[in-house]
């Protein structure tokens, strides 16, 4: 197979979009397992909401590819598979529901921060190249990822205040 030489900001931008497209797809596959295993109702519904948002983010990337006159394409990203593998590992451990919820929140925040970094770069590059419409679309997703991260932080604080988690704090 002929290997491509990436030679312009456009080329690396496209590669970044293809990575993000893969990342969103993998998260869509992983979230149902996290929803199933979360116990705290607000966490469960938070993951459910984020699954719907993530599906929209994937579609938004398809619109970005359209804007560029490119086909929606994925490149397989090892890092997101590693982060999701860590979630699977956590879910295999013997944990109380409270400990599992706290671990799921922490794992989800790793993924959010990873996405925030990726979209931050993509947005900066879109702005650099003067792709204003695309920049607006990427900004929208970036805002959603930041919102999801903040929601997780609030949930972590709430969960820690729940009586059920007190034994964990005191242990
Ligand atoms: Fe996302």
Coordinates of C-alpha atoms and ligand atoms in Angstrom, one line a residue:
X1 CA 0.0 0.0 0.0
X2 CA 1.3 3.4 -0.9
X3 CA 2.0 5.4 2.2
X4 CA 1.1 9.1 2.2
X5 CA 3.5 11.9 2.9
X6 CA 1.8 14.5 5.1
X7 CA 3.2 17.8 4.0
X8 CA 0.8 20.5 4.9
X9 CA -1.3 21.7 7.8
X10 CA -4.3 20.6 5.8
X11 CA -3.0 17.1 5.7
X12 CA -2.3 16.9 9.5
X13 CA -5.7 18.6 10.1
X14 CA -7.5 15.9 8.1
X15 CA -5.5 13.2 9.9
X16 CA -6.6 14.8 13.2
X17 CA -10.3 14.7 12.1
X18 CA -9.9 11.1 11.1
X19 CA -8.6 10.3 14.5
X20 CA -11.4 12.2 16.3
X21 CA -13.9 10.3 14.1
X22 CA -12.4 7.0 15.3
X23 CA -12.3 8.2 18.9
X24 CA -16.0 9.2 18.9
X25 CA -16.9 5.9 17.3
X26 CA -15.0 3.9 20.0
X27 CA -16.7 6.0 22.8
X28 CA -20.1 5.2 21.3
X29 CA -19.3 1.5 21.6
X30 CA -17.9 1.8 25.1
X31 CA -20.5 4.0 26.8
X32 CA -23.3 1.4 27.0
X33 CA -21.1 -0.8 29.2
X34 CA -20.4 2.1 31.4
X35 CA -24.1 3.0 31.6
X36 CA -24.9 -0.6 32.5
X37 CA -22.4 -0.8 35.3
X38 CA -22.9 2.7 36.9
X39 CA -25.1 2.6 40.0
X40 CA -25.5 6.2 41.1
X41 CA -28.6 7.3 39.1
X42 CA -27.2 10.7 38.2
X43 CA -24.1 9.1 36.8
X44 CA -26.1 6.6 34.8
X45 CA -28.3 9.3 33.3
X46 CA -25.2 11.5 32.8
X47 CA -23.6 8.7 30.7
X48 CA -26.8 8.1 28.8
X49 CA -27.0 11.8 27.9
X50 CA -23.4 11.8 26.9
X51 CA -24.0 8.8 24.6
X52 CA -26.6 10.9 22.7
X53 CA -24.2 13.9 22.6
X54 CA -21.4 11.7 21.4
X55 CA -23.5 10.4 18.5
X56 CA -24.2 14.0 17.5
X57 CA -20.5 14.8 17.7
X58 CA -19.8 11.9 15.4
X59 CA -22.4 13.3 12.9
X60 CA -20.9 16.8 13.3
X61 CA -17.5 15.4 12.2
X62 CA -19.2 13.9 9.2
X63 CA -20.5 17.4 8.4
X64 CA -17.0 18.7 8.8
X65 CA -15.6 16.2 6.3
X66 CA -18.4 17.3 4.0
X67 CA -17.5 21.0 4.4
X68 CA -13.9 20.0 3.4
X69 CA -15.2 18.0 0.4
X70 CA -13.6 14.9 1.9
X71 CA -15.0 11.4 2.7
X72 CA -15.6 10.6 6.4
X73 CA -12.8 8.3 7.2
X74 CA -11.3 6.8 10.4
X75 CA -7.7 6.1 11.4
X76 CA -7.4 3.6 14.2
X77 CA -6.2 5.3 17.4
X78 CA -4.4 3.1 19.9
X79 CA -4.7 5.6 22.8
X80 CA -8.5 5.6 23.0
X81 CA -8.5 1.8 22.8
X82 CA -6.1 1.8 25.8
X83 CA -8.3 4.2 27.8
X84 CA -11.3 2.1 27.1
X85 CA -9.4 -1.1 27.9
X86 CA -8.6 0.5 31.3
X87 CA -12.4 1.0 31.8
X88 CA -13.0 -2.7 31.0
X89 CA -10.2 -3.7 33.5
X90 CA -11.8 -1.6 36.2
X91 CA -15.2 -3.2 35.5
X92 CA -13.6 -6.6 36.0
X93 CA -12.4 -5.8 39.5
X94 CA -14.3 -6.7 42.6
X95 CA -15.6 -3.3 43.9
X96 CA -18.5 -2.0 45.9
X97 CA -21.0 0.0 43.7
X98 CA -19.7 3.2 45.3
X99 CA -16.1 2.4 44.5
X100 CA -17.1 1.4 41.0
X101 CA -18.9 4.6 40.4
X102 CA -16.0 6.7 41.7
X103 CA -13.7 4.7 39.4
X104 CA -16.0 5.1 36.4
X105 CA -16.1 8.9 36.9
X106 CA -12.3 9.1 37.1
X107 CA -12.0 6.9 33.9
X108 CA -14.6 9.0 32.1
X109 CA -12.7 12.2 33.0
X110 CA -9.5 10.8 31.5
X111 CA -11.4 10.2 28.2
X112 CA -13.0 13.7 28.4
X113 CA -9.6 15.4 28.9
X114 CA -8.1 13.4 26.0
X115 CA -11.0 14.5 23.7
X116 CA -10.6 18.1 24.9
X117 CA -6.9 18.1 23.9
X118 CA -7.8 16.6 20.5
X119 CA -10.6 19.1 19.7
X120 CA -8.5 22.0 21.1
X121 CA -5.8 21.2 18.5
X122 CA -8.3 20.7 15.7
X123 CA -10.0 24.0 16.5
X124 CA -6.7 25.9 16.6
X125 CA -5.7 24.4 13.2
X126 CA -9.1 25.2 11.6
X127 CA -8.8 28.8 12.8
X128 CA -5.2 29.0 11.5
X129 CA -6.4 27.9 8.0
X130 CA -9.4 30.3 8.1
X131 CA -12.0 27.5 8.1
X132 CA -14.5 29.6 10.0
X133 CA -17.6 27.4 9.7
X134 CA -15.6 24.3 10.6
X135 CA -14.0 26.2 13.6
X136 CA -17.5 27.0 14.9
X137 CA -18.5 23.3 14.6
X138 CA -15.4 22.1 16.4
X139 CA -15.9 24.8 19.1
X140 CA -19.4 23.5 19.7
X141 CA -18.1 20.0 20.3
X142 CA -15.2 21.3 22.5
X143 CA -17.8 23.2 24.6
X144 CA -19.8 20.0 25.0
X145 CA -16.7 18.0 26.1
X146 CA -15.9 20.7 28.6
X147 CA -19.4 20.6 29.9
X148 CA -19.3 16.8 30.2
X149 CA -16.1 17.1 32.2
X150 CA -17.6 19.7 34.5
X151 CA -20.7 17.5 35.0
X152 CA -18.4 14.6 36.0
X153 CA -16.5 16.8 38.5
X154 CA -19.8 17.8 40.1
X155 CA -20.9 14.2 40.2
X156 CA -17.6 13.2 41.7
X157 CA -18.2 15.7 44.5
X158 CA -21.8 14.6 45.0
X159 CA -20.8 11.0 45.1
X160 CA -18.1 11.7 47.6
X161 CA -20.7 13.4 49.8
X162 CA -23.1 10.5 49.7
X163 CA -23.2 8.5 52.9
X164 CA -22.5 5.4 51.0
X165 CA -19.0 6.5 50.1
X166 CA -18.0 7.6 53.6
X167 CA -16.7 4.1 54.5
X168 CA -14.3 4.5 51.5
X169 CA -13.1 7.8 52.8
X170 CA -12.6 6.5 56.3
X171 CA -10.9 3.3 55.4
Ligands
LIG1 FE1 -16.9 13.3 22.3

